[in-house]
Amino acid sequence: MNYRGSYRKLLAHSKAAMLAAIEVYNKPQMPYRDECVTVLLVNSWELLAKAILSKNKQKVFRKKIRGQPYRTLELQDALGKASKFFPDSIPYQPVRQNILKLVHFRNCTIHFYNEPGLSAVVYGLAQTNIMNYKDLVLAVFRQDITQEITITLLPLAFGSPPDPISFLRDNSVDPPSNKFVGQFVREVVDSTRYFEQMGLDTGRFLTQFDVSLHSVKKISSADIVVGIDGSAEGSDSSKVILRDRDSNKRFPLRRKDVIQKVGTNLNGVSMNAFVLDAIIYAHGCKDNKRHIWKAIGGGSMQYSPEFVKFIKQLTKADVHKAISEYKTYRAQRRRTK
């Protein structure tokens, strides 16, 4: 009996469930939308947790009891055991709490029914859940799920997209009469406050995603903008403009600045450009929008002060592991060439 299973099959099924959740949510007519999506999201995370354990040669089955069928770990157990394999850039506690809030909604869906009025919160939790999933799959398995489906979908609809932040603010001031909705809202607000007090990234638990359409001539006032420039004649001449306002202020550091600020000694390891590249590769930092920014049109990468703080928190073992992974990656590239 293989108690680890195949991490490749577990990951493949996990990704299939996640992509199905995204597809279901974006269907224009779906009466049971939130319920179906939460079932798929929770299923996807349970399989992902088991894939992480399997990849790291950990058991995903419980100990066999005579006379009973084989049983795999349940979500919370699998997630807890997989937590030690989370990268430092993805804090476990907010991610776990985000999943558990969706589990709560999922359980009511399966065993009873959910009260109306929670769609805005489910939207915020689900979108954050998807982004956490994308980052974790990339960090642990080096697979970019965005290559399989466009994660950033444009919600064209007759109404406005749900605003979870406004919903929580309004309902925390004027609690809803429905006890279930009120309890769910209080739990989300309390969790957010807790993570803020602990100094953890609340954006891993719940955040808001806004998508707006503007003329390309009006993009100067937005923080992050996707614009269509159709000023030239012909459809082939249209282009997408993506611009992050004040990126030079948010990411003011160059490579040499990062190395200088970290210092020559990184917790017992000599810091240099090679070590920096190893850390960037091993921890998937290029895909962390809080650490690194690179303009769409090209140019060198720029780094945030938060990235320097992240590097300084790495242990000697973390750095040596990153160097080993980076050397293996470079050797494989040389062989393929």
Coordinates of C-alpha atoms in Angstrom, one line a residue:
M1 CA 0.0 0.0 0.0
N2 CA 1.4 3.4 -1.1
Y3 CA 0.5 5.7 1.8
R4 CA 1.9 8.7 0.0
G5 CA -0.1 8.4 -3.2
S6 CA 1.0 10.2 -6.4
Y7 CA 1.6 13.9 -5.9
R8 CA 1.3 14.5 -9.6
K9 CA -2.2 13.0 -9.7
L10 CA -3.2 14.8 -6.6
L11 CA -2.0 18.1 -8.0
A12 CA -3.6 17.5 -11.3
H13 CA -7.0 16.9 -9.7
S14 CA -6.5 19.9 -7.4
K15 CA -5.9 22.2 -10.3
A16 CA -8.9 20.7 -12.2
A17 CA -11.2 21.5 -9.2
M18 CA -9.7 25.0 -8.9
L19 CA -10.2 25.8 -12.6
A20 CA -13.7 24.4 -12.5
A21 CA -14.5 26.7 -9.6
I22 CA -13.3 29.7 -11.6
E23 CA -15.3 28.7 -14.6
V24 CA -18.5 28.1 -12.6
Y25 CA -18.2 31.5 -10.9
N26 CA -17.9 33.3 -14.2
K27 CA -21.0 31.7 -15.8
P28 CA -23.6 34.4 -16.6
Q29 CA -26.5 32.3 -15.3
M30 CA -25.8 30.1 -12.3
P31 CA -28.5 30.1 -9.5
Y32 CA -26.3 27.9 -7.2
R33 CA -23.1 29.8 -7.9
D34 CA -21.6 30.5 -4.5
E35 CA -22.5 27.0 -3.2
C36 CA -20.9 25.2 -6.2
V37 CA -17.8 27.3 -6.1
T38 CA -17.1 26.9 -2.4
V39 CA -17.4 23.1 -2.7
L40 CA -14.9 23.1 -5.5
L41 CA -12.5 25.5 -3.8
V42 CA -12.4 23.4 -0.6
N43 CA -12.0 20.2 -2.6
S44 CA -9.1 21.8 -4.5
W45 CA -7.3 22.9 -1.3
E46 CA -7.6 19.4 0.3
L47 CA -6.1 17.8 -2.7
L48 CA -3.3 20.5 -2.9
A49 CA -2.4 19.9 0.8
K50 CA -2.1 16.2 0.1
A51 CA -0.1 16.8 -3.0
I52 CA 2.3 18.9 -1.0
L53 CA 2.6 16.1 1.6
S54 CA 3.1 13.5 -1.0
K55 CA 5.8 15.5 -2.8
N56 CA 7.7 15.8 0.5
K57 CA 7.3 12.0 1.1
Q58 CA 4.7 12.3 3.8
K59 CA 1.8 10.0 4.3
V60 CA -1.7 11.2 3.2
F61 CA -3.5 8.1 4.6
R62 CA -4.6 7.6 8.2
K63 CA -3.4 4.4 10.0
K64 CA -5.4 1.5 8.8
I65 CA -8.0 0.2 11.3
R66 CA -8.8 -3.5 10.9
G67 CA -12.3 -4.1 9.3
Q68 CA -12.5 -0.5 8.1
P69 CA -11.6 0.9 4.6
Y70 CA -8.5 3.0 4.0
R71 CA -9.1 6.7 4.9
T72 CA -7.1 9.7 3.8
L73 CA -6.4 12.7 5.9
E74 CA -9.2 15.3 6.2
L75 CA -8.7 18.8 5.0
Q76 CA -7.7 20.4 8.4
D77 CA -5.2 17.6 9.2
A78 CA -3.7 17.6 5.8
L79 CA -3.4 21.4 5.8
G80 CA -1.8 21.4 9.2
K81 CA 0.8 18.8 8.3
A82 CA 1.5 20.7 5.0
S83 CA 2.0 24.0 6.8
K84 CA 5.7 23.4 7.4
F85 CA 6.3 23.3 3.7
F86 CA 4.7 26.8 3.1
P87 CA 7.3 29.4 1.9
D88 CA 7.9 32.3 4.2
S89 CA 6.3 34.6 1.6
I90 CA 2.9 32.9 2.1
P91 CA 1.9 33.1 5.8
Y92 CA 0.0 29.9 6.9
Q93 CA -2.4 31.3 9.4
P94 CA -4.3 33.8 7.2
V95 CA -4.4 31.3 4.4
R96 CA -5.8 28.6 6.7
Q97 CA -8.4 30.9 8.1
N98 CA -9.5 32.0 4.6
I99 CA -10.0 28.3 3.7
L100 CA -11.9 27.5 7.0
K101 CA -14.3 30.4 6.4
L102 CA -15.1 28.8 3.0
V103 CA -15.4 25.4 4.7
H104 CA -18.0 26.9 7.1
F105 CA -20.0 28.1 4.1
R106 CA -19.5 24.8 2.3
N107 CA -20.7 22.7 5.3
C108 CA -23.9 24.7 5.4
T109 CA -24.3 24.2 1.7
I110 CA -23.9 20.4 1.9
H111 CA -25.9 19.7 5.1
F112 CA -28.5 22.5 5.1
Y113 CA -28.6 25.8 3.2
N114 CA -27.0 29.2 3.4
E115 CA -29.0 32.4 4.0
P116 CA -29.0 35.0 1.3
G117 CA -26.8 38.1 1.7
L118 CA -23.3 36.6 2.0
S119 CA -22.4 36.7 -1.7
A120 CA -20.2 39.8 -1.3
V121 CA -18.2 38.1 1.5
V122 CA -18.0 34.8 -0.4
Y123 CA -16.7 36.7 -3.5
G124 CA -13.9 38.4 -1.4
L125 CA -12.9 35.2 0.3
A126 CA -13.0 33.2 -2.9
Q127 CA -11.0 35.6 -4.9
T128 CA -8.3 35.8 -2.2
N129 CA -8.4 32.0 -1.9
I130 CA -7.7 31.7 -5.6
M131 CA -4.7 34.1 -5.5
N132 CA -3.3 32.2 -2.4
Y133 CA -3.7 29.0 -4.3
K134 CA -1.9 30.3 -7.4
D135 CA 1.0 31.6 -5.3
L136 CA 1.4 28.4 -3.3
V137 CA 1.3 26.1 -6.4
L138 CA 4.0 28.3 -8.0
A139 CA 6.2 28.3 -4.9
V140 CA 6.0 24.6 -4.1
F141 CA 5.6 23.0 -7.5
R142 CA 7.0 25.6 -9.9
Q143 CA 3.8 25.5 -11.9
D144 CA 2.1 28.7 -13.0
I145 CA -1.6 28.0 -13.1
T146 CA -2.2 31.3 -14.9
Q147 CA -0.9 29.7 -18.0
E148 CA -3.9 27.4 -18.0
I149 CA -6.6 30.0 -17.4
T150 CA -6.7 33.7 -17.1
I151 CA -7.1 34.3 -13.4
T152 CA -7.9 38.0 -13.8
L153 CA -11.3 37.9 -15.5
L154 CA -13.3 41.0 -16.5
P155 CA -16.7 40.9 -14.9
L156 CA -19.1 42.3 -17.4
A157 CA -22.6 42.3 -16.0
F158 CA -25.8 44.2 -15.6
G159 CA -24.9 45.1 -12.0
S160 CA -21.8 46.1 -10.1
P161 CA -19.4 43.5 -8.8
P162 CA -19.8 42.7 -5.1
D163 CA -17.8 44.8 -2.6
P164 CA -16.9 42.7 0.4
I165 CA -15.2 45.5 2.3
S166 CA -18.2 47.8 2.1
F167 CA -20.5 44.9 3.0
L168 CA -18.5 44.1 6.1
R169 CA -18.2 47.7 7.1
D170 CA -22.0 48.3 6.8
N171 CA -23.0 45.1 8.5
S172 CA -20.5 45.5 11.4
V173 CA -22.1 49.0 12.2
D174 CA -25.7 47.9 11.6
P175 CA -25.7 44.1 12.2
P176 CA -28.2 42.1 10.0
S177 CA -31.3 40.6 11.6
N178 CA -30.5 37.2 10.3
K179 CA -28.4 35.4 13.0
F180 CA -26.4 33.2 10.6
V181 CA -25.3 36.2 8.4
G182 CA -24.6 38.2 11.5
Q183 CA -22.4 35.5 13.0
F184 CA -20.5 34.9 9.8
V185 CA -19.8 38.7 9.4
R186 CA -18.6 38.9 13.0
E187 CA -16.2 36.0 12.5
V188 CA -14.7 37.5 9.4
V189 CA -14.3 40.9 11.1
D190 CA -12.8 39.3 14.2
S191 CA -10.3 37.3 12.1
T192 CA -9.2 40.3 10.2
R193 CA -8.6 42.3 13.4
Y194 CA -6.7 39.4 14.9
F195 CA -4.3 39.1 11.9
E196 CA -3.8 42.9 12.0
Q197 CA -2.9 42.7 15.7
M198 CA -0.5 39.8 15.0
G199 CA 1.2 41.8 12.2
L200 CA 0.2 39.1 9.6
D201 CA -0.8 39.8 6.0
T202 CA -4.6 40.3 6.1
G203 CA -4.6 40.3 2.3
R204 CA -4.0 36.5 2.5
F205 CA -7.3 36.2 4.4
L206 CA -9.7 38.7 2.7
T207 CA -9.1 41.4 0.2
Q208 CA -11.0 43.3 -2.5
F209 CA -10.3 43.3 -6.2
D210 CA -11.7 46.1 -8.4
V211 CA -11.8 46.1 -12.1
S212 CA -12.8 49.2 -14.0
L213 CA -12.9 50.3 -17.7
H214 CA -11.4 53.7 -18.6
S215 CA -10.3 55.5 -21.7
V216 CA -6.6 55.2 -22.2
K217 CA -6.4 59.0 -21.9
K218 CA -7.6 58.8 -18.3
I219 CA -5.3 56.3 -16.9
S220 CA -3.1 58.7 -15.0
S221 CA -5.2 58.7 -11.8
A222 CA -5.4 55.0 -11.2
D223 CA -3.1 52.8 -9.1
I224 CA -3.1 49.8 -11.3
V225 CA -4.5 50.2 -14.8
V226 CA -5.4 48.0 -17.8
G227 CA -6.3 50.2 -20.7
I228 CA -7.0 49.5 -24.4
D229 CA -5.3 52.0 -26.7
G230 CA -7.4 52.0 -29.9
S231 CA -6.3 55.5 -31.1
A232 CA -4.7 54.1 -34.2
E233 CA -6.8 52.8 -37.0
G234 CA -7.3 49.1 -37.4
S235 CA -7.9 46.4 -34.8
D236 CA -4.4 45.1 -35.1
S237 CA -3.0 48.4 -33.8
S238 CA -4.9 48.2 -30.5
K239 CA -2.7 47.4 -27.5
V240 CA -3.1 46.7 -23.8
I241 CA -1.5 49.2 -21.4
L242 CA -0.7 48.0 -17.9
R243 CA 0.8 50.6 -15.6
D244 CA 1.4 50.6 -11.8
R245 CA 1.3 54.1 -10.5
D246 CA 4.3 55.2 -8.3
S247 CA 6.1 51.9 -8.8
N248 CA 9.4 53.7 -8.5
K249 CA 8.4 54.8 -5.0
R250 CA 7.2 51.4 -4.0
F251 CA 10.2 49.5 -5.5
P252 CA 13.1 52.0 -5.2
L253 CA 15.9 49.5 -5.0
R254 CA 18.2 48.0 -7.6
R255 CA 20.1 44.7 -7.2
K256 CA 23.2 46.4 -5.8
D257 CA 21.0 48.3 -3.3
V258 CA 19.5 45.0 -2.1
I259 CA 22.8 43.3 -1.6
Q260 CA 24.2 46.4 0.1
K261 CA 21.2 46.6 2.5
V262 CA 21.3 42.9 3.3
G263 CA 25.1 43.1 4.1
T264 CA 28.0 40.9 3.3
N265 CA 26.9 38.3 5.9
L266 CA 23.4 36.8 5.7
N267 CA 23.0 34.7 8.8
G268 CA 26.3 33.0 8.3
V269 CA 26.2 32.9 4.5
S270 CA 28.3 35.3 2.3
M271 CA 25.8 37.5 0.4
N272 CA 26.4 38.2 -3.3
A273 CA 24.6 38.4 -6.6
F274 CA 24.5 34.6 -7.0
V275 CA 22.9 34.1 -3.6
L276 CA 20.4 36.8 -4.4
D277 CA 19.4 35.0 -7.7
A278 CA 19.1 31.7 -5.8
I279 CA 16.7 33.2 -3.2
I280 CA 14.7 34.9 -5.9
Y281 CA 14.4 31.5 -7.8
A282 CA 13.8 29.2 -4.8
H283 CA 11.1 31.4 -3.2
G284 CA 9.3 32.5 -6.4
C285 CA 10.0 36.1 -5.7
K286 CA 9.5 37.3 -9.3
D287 CA 5.8 36.5 -8.9
N288 CA 5.5 38.2 -5.6
K289 CA 4.1 41.7 -6.5
R290 CA 5.1 43.0 -3.0
H291 CA 8.8 42.2 -3.6
I292 CA 9.7 42.7 -7.2
W293 CA 8.4 44.9 -10.1
K294 CA 9.4 45.0 -13.7
A295 CA 7.8 47.2 -16.3
I296 CA 5.9 45.5 -19.1
G297 CA 8.0 47.3 -21.7
G298 CA 11.3 45.9 -20.3
G299 CA 14.1 47.2 -18.2
S300 CA 15.8 45.8 -15.1
M301 CA 13.8 44.6 -12.1
Q302 CA 13.2 46.8 -9.1
Y303 CA 12.8 45.7 -5.5
S304 CA 10.9 46.9 -2.5
P305 CA 12.2 47.5 1.1
E306 CA 9.9 44.6 2.1
F307 CA 12.0 42.3 0.0
V308 CA 15.1 43.2 1.9
K309 CA 13.3 42.5 5.2
F310 CA 12.1 39.1 3.8
I311 CA 15.7 38.1 2.9
K312 CA 17.1 39.1 6.3
Q313 CA 14.5 36.8 7.9
L314 CA 15.8 33.7 6.1
T315 CA 17.7 31.2 8.1
K316 CA 21.1 29.8 7.2
A317 CA 19.4 26.5 6.2
D318 CA 16.8 28.4 4.1
V319 CA 19.7 30.1 2.1
H320 CA 21.6 26.9 1.6
K321 CA 18.5 25.1 0.4
A322 CA 17.8 28.0 -2.0
I323 CA 21.4 27.8 -3.4
S324 CA 21.1 24.0 -3.8
E325 CA 17.8 24.3 -5.7
Y326 CA 19.2 27.1 -7.9
K327 CA 22.3 25.1 -8.8
T328 CA 20.1 22.1 -9.7
Y329 CA 18.0 24.4 -11.9
R330 CA 21.0 25.9 -13.7
A331 CA 22.5 22.5 -14.3
Q332 CA 19.2 21.2 -15.8
R333 CA 19.1 24.3 -18.1
R334 CA 22.7 23.7 -19.3
R335 CA 21.8 20.0 -20.1
T336 CA 18.7 21.0 -22.1
K337 CA 20.7 23.5 -24.1

